[in-house]
Coordinates of C-alpha atoms and ligand atoms in Angstrom, one line a residue:
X1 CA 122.5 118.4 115.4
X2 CA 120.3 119.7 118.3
X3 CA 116.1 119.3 117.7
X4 CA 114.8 120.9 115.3
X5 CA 110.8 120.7 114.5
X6 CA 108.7 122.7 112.5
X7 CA 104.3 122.8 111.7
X8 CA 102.3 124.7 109.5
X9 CA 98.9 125.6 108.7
X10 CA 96.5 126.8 105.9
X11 CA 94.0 127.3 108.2
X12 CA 90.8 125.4 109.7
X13 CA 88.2 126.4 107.1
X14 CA 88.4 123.2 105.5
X15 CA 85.5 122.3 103.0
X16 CA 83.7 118.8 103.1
X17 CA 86.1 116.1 101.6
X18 CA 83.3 116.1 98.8
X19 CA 83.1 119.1 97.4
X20 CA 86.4 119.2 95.6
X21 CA 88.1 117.3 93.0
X22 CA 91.0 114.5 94.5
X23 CA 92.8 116.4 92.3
X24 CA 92.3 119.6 93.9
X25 CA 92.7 118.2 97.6
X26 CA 96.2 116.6 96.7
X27 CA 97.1 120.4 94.6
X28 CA 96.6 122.0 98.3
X29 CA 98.5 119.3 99.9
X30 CA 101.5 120.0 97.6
X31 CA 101.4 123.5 98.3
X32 CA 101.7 122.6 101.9
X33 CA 104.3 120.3 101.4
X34 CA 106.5 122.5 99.2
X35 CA 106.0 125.0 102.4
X36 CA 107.1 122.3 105.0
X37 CA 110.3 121.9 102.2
X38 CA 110.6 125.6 102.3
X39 CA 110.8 126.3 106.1
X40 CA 112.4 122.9 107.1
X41 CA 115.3 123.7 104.4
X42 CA 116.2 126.8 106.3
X43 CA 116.3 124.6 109.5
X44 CA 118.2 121.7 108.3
X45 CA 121.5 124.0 107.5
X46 CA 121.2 125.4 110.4
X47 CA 119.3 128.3 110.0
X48 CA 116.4 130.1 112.5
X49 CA 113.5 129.4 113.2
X50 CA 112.6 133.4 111.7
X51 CA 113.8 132.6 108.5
X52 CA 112.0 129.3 108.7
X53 CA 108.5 130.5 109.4
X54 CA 108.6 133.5 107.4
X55 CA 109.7 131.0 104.4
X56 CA 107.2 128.6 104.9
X57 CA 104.3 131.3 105.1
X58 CA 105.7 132.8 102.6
X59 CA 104.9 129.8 100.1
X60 CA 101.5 129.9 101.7
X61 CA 100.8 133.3 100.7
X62 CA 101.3 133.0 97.1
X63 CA 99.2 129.6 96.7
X64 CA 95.8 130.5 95.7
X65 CA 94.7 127.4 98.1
X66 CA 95.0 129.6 101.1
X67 CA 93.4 132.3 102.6
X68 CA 96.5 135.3 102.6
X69 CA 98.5 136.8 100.1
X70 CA 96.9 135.1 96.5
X71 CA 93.5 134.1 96.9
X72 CA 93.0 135.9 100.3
X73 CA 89.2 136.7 101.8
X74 CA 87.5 139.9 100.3
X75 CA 86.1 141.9 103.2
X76 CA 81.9 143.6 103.0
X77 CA 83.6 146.1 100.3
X78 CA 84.4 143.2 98.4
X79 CA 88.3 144.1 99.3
X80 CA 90.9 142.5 100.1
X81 CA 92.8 144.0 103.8
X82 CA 95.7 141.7 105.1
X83 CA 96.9 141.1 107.9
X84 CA 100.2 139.1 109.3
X85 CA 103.0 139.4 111.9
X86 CA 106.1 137.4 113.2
X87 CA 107.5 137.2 116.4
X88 CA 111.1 136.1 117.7
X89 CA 110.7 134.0 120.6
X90 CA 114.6 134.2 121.7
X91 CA 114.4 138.4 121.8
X92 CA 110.6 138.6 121.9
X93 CA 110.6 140.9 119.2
X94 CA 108.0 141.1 117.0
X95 CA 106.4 143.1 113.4
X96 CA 103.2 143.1 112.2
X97 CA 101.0 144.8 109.3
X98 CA 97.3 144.8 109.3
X99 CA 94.6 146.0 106.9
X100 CA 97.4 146.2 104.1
X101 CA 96.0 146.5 100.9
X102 CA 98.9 145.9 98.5
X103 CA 101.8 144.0 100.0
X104 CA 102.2 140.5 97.9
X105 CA 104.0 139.1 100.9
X106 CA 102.7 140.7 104.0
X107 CA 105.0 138.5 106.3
X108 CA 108.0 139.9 104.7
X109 CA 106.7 143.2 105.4
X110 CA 106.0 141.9 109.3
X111 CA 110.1 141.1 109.5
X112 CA 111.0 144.1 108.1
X113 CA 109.2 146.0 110.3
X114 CA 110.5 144.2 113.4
X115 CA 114.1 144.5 112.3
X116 CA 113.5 147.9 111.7
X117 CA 112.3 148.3 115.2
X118 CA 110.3 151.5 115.0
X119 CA 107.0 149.9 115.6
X120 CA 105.4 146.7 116.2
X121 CA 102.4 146.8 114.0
X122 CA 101.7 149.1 111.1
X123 CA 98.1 149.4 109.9
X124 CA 96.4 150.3 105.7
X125 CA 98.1 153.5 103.8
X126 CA 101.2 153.4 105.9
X127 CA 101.9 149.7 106.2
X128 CA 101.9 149.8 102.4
X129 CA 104.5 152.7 101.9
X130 CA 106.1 150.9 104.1
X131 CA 106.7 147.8 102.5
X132 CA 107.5 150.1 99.3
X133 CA 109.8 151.9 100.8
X134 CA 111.3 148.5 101.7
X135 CA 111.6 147.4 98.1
X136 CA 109.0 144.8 99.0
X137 CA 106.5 143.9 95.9
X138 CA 103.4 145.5 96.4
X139 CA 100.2 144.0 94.0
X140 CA 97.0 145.8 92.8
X141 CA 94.2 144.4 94.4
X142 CA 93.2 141.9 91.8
X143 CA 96.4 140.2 92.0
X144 CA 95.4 138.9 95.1
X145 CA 92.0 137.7 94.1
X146 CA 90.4 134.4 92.8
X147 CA 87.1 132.9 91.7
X148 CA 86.6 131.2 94.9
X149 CA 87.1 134.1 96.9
X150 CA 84.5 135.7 94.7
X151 CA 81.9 133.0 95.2
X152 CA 82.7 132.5 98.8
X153 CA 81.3 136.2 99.7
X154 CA 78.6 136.0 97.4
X155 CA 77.4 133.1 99.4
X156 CA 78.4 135.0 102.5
X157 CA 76.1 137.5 101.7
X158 CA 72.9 135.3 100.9
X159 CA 73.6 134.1 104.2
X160 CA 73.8 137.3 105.6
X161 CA 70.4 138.6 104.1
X162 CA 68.6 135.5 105.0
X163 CA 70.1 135.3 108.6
X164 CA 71.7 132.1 108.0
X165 CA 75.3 130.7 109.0
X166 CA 77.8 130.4 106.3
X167 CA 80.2 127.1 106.2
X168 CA 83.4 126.5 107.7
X169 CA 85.1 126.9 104.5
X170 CA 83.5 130.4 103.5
X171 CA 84.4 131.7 107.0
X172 CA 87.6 130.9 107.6
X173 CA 91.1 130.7 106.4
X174 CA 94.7 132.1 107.5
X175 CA 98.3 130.7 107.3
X176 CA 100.5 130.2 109.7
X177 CA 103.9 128.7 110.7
X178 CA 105.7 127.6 113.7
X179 CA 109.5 126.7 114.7
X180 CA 112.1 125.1 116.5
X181 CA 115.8 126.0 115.3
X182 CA 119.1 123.9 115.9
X183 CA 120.2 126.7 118.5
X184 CA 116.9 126.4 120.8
X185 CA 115.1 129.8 119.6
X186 CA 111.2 129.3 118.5
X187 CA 109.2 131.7 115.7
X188 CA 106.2 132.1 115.0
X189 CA 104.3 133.8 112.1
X190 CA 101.0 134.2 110.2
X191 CA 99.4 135.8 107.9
X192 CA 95.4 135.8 106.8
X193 CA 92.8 137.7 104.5
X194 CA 90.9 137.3 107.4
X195 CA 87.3 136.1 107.1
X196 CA 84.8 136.3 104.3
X197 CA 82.5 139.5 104.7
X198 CA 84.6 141.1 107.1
X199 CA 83.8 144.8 108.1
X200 CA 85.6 147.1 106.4
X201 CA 88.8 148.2 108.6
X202 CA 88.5 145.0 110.9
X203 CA 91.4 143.7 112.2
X204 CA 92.0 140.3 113.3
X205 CA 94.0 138.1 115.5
X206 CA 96.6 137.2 113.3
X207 CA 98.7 140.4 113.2
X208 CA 98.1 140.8 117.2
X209 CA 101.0 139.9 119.4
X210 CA 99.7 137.1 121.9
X211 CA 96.5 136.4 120.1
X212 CA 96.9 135.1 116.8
X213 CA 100.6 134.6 116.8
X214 CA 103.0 134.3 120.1
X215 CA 106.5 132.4 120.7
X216 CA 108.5 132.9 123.9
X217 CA 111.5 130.4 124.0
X218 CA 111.7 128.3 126.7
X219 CA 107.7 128.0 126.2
X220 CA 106.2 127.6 123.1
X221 CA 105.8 129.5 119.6
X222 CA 101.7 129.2 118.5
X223 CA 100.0 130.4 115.5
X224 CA 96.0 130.6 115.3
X225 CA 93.3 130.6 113.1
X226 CA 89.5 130.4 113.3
X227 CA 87.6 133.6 114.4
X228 CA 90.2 136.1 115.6
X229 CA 87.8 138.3 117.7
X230 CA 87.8 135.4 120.0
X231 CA 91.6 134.4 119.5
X232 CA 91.9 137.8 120.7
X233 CA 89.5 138.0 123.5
X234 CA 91.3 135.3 125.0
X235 CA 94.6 136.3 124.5
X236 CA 94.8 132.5 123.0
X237 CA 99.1 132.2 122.3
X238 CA 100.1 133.8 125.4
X239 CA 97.3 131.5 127.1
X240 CA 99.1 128.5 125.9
X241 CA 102.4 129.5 126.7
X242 CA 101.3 130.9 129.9
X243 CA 99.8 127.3 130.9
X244 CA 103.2 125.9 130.1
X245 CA 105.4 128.0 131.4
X246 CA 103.1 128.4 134.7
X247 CA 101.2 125.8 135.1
X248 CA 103.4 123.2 133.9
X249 CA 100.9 121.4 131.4
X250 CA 102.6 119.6 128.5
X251 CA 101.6 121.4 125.3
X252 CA 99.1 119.6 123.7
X253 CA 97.1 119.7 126.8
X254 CA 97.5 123.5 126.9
X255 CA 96.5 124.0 123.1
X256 CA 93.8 121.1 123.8
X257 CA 92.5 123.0 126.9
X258 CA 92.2 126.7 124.9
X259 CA 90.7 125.6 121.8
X260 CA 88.2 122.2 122.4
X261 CA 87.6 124.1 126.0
X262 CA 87.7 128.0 126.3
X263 CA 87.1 128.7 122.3
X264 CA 84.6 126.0 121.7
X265 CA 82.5 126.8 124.2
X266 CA 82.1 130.1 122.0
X267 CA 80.9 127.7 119.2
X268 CA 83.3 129.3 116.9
X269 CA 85.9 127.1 114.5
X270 CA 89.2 127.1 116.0
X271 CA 92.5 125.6 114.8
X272 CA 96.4 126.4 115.9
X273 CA 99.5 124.8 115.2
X274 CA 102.3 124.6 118.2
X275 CA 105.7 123.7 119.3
X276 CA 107.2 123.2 122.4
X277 CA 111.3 124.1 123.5
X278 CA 111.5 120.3 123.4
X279 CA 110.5 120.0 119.6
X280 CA 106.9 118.8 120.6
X281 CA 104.1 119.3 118.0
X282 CA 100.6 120.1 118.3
X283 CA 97.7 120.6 116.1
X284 CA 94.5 121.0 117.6
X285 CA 91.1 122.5 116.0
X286 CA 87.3 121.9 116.0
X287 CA 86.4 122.4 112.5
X288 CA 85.6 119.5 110.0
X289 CA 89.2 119.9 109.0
X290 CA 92.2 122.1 109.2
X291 CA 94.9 122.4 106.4
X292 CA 98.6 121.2 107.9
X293 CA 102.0 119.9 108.3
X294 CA 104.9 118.9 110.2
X295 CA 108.2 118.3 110.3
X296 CA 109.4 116.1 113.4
X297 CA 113.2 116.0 114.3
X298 CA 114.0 112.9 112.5
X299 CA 113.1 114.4 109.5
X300 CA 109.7 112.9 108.4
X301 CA 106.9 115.4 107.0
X302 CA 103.5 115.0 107.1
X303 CA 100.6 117.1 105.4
X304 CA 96.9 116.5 105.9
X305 CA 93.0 118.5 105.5
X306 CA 90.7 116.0 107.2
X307 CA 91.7 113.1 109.3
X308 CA 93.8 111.1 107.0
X309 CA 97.5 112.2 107.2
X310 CA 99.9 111.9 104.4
X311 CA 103.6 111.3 104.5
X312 CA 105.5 114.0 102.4
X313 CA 109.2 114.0 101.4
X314 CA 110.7 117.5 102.3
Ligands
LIG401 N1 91.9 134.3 112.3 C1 91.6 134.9 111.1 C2 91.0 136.2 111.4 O1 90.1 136.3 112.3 C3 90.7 134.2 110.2 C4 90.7 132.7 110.2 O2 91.7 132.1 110.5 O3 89.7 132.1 109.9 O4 91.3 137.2 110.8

């Protein structure tokens, strides 16, 4: 069988490895492990990379560990608008939904729309009749929230009234996906509550072509997360896959290069996960920690928050 390779992430808001249980820590881990198992069984028989990312994100969302789908960010309002999109890297096709405020799965509702071909991205009321008129499952707004959630923009707004920063943790989150299939085609996908506080109507990166999500076979397939105004700003997955298409750079020196150099230097938190056509994986991010996994082409799968990184059987 030809390469295959596949990497996820939960995103880079990553709290201290102190402030939660080791049994919480290893409860996220599984959930990113039974995502690795979800997108890498798609791959293993021989299926595409689409499938693969969209299952593996699609785990993602309904974990409460995560910041999309279940336990996703509430914006100012205190509501919860999400955002996500996939792209095809072998047609360049892509679907996106942003500011949904009722799709469980809003990935699903991101393929759908890009098979359906009408539009790339659909935004609030009509992204959600959308998905309904799909058949997809749409939630009511409490579905998607949880306690931490709650407390994290509580805290967000302390911060805000005293003029202070918040953490990593209460900022950020997102989900993401990226793949290599058996026939040579990459995918990319992700999908995020977007940050804690958020104004109401902002959209992010995730769901924007090139920013927060990009794959282009023959290059790369990239999927962000960290504060999308930036991710957007510098047009951060086309950057990457511009570097190695153009410039030549190997991969990790391309994601290296756009998040420790051009996003740093905003002094934001920044995390992506890549792959190269060759199978090549790469995981950069300037946060504390960053939630993620791999699958190499022999097989082995790896999950890890902070430094330490954890074999996993997928
Ligand atoms: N990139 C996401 C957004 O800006 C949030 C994050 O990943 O922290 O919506």
């Amino acid at each position: 069988m030809k390469k295959i390779a596949l990497a996820i992430h939960g995103g880079c808001g990553v709290m201290p490895e102190a402030s939660m249980t080791p049994e919480d820590w290893q409860a996220a881990r599984q959930d990113l492990a039974a995502a690795l198992k979800a997108g890498y069984a798609v791959l293993q028989t021989g299926g595409s990379a689409l499938d693969a990312v969209e299952a593996a994100v699609v785990v993602m969302e309904d974990s409460p560990h995560f910041n999309a789908g279940h336990g996703a960010a509430l914006n100012e309002n205190g509501v919860h608008e999400l955002d996500a999109s996939i792209m095809d890297g072998a047609t360049l096709e892509a679907g996106a939904v942003s500011a949904s405020l009722a799709i469980r799965n809003p990935v699903k509702a991101a393929r759908l729309l890009m098979q359906d071909g009408r539009a790339v991205l659909l935004t609030g009321a009509a992204a959600d009749r959308f998905a309904e008129a799909s058949g997809l499952a749409t939630e009511p707004q409490s579905y998607f929230t949880t306690a931490k959630r709650v407390e994290a923009l509580a805290a967000m707004k302390v911060h805000a009234a005293a003029g202070t920063d918040g953490t990593e943790n209460e900022k950020h989150g997102t989900v993401g996906a990226v793949a290599l299939d058996a026939a040579g085609h990459l995918a990319a996908a992700t999908s995020t509550g977007g940050y804690t506080n958020k104004p109401d109507g902002r959209v992010g990166d995730s769901p924007i072509i090139g920013a927060g999500t990009y794959a282009r076979d023959g290059a790369c397939a990239v999927s962000g997360t960290g504060k999308g105004e930036f991710f957007i700003r510098h047009v951060v997955g086309h950057e990457i896959a511009s570097r190695v298409a153009y410039l030549g750079q190997d991969l990790a020196t391309a994601a290296d290069g756009v998040v420790n150099g051009d996003l740093a230097a905003h002094d934001i938190g920044a995390g992506l996960v890549a792959v190269g056509a060759d199978g090549a994986i790469t995981a950069p991010y300037n946060t504390p920690g960053m939630f993620r996994g791999w699958v190499t082409g022999d097989g082995k799968a790896f999950v890890a928050t902070h430094e330490t990184i954890y074999e996993v059987t997928v």
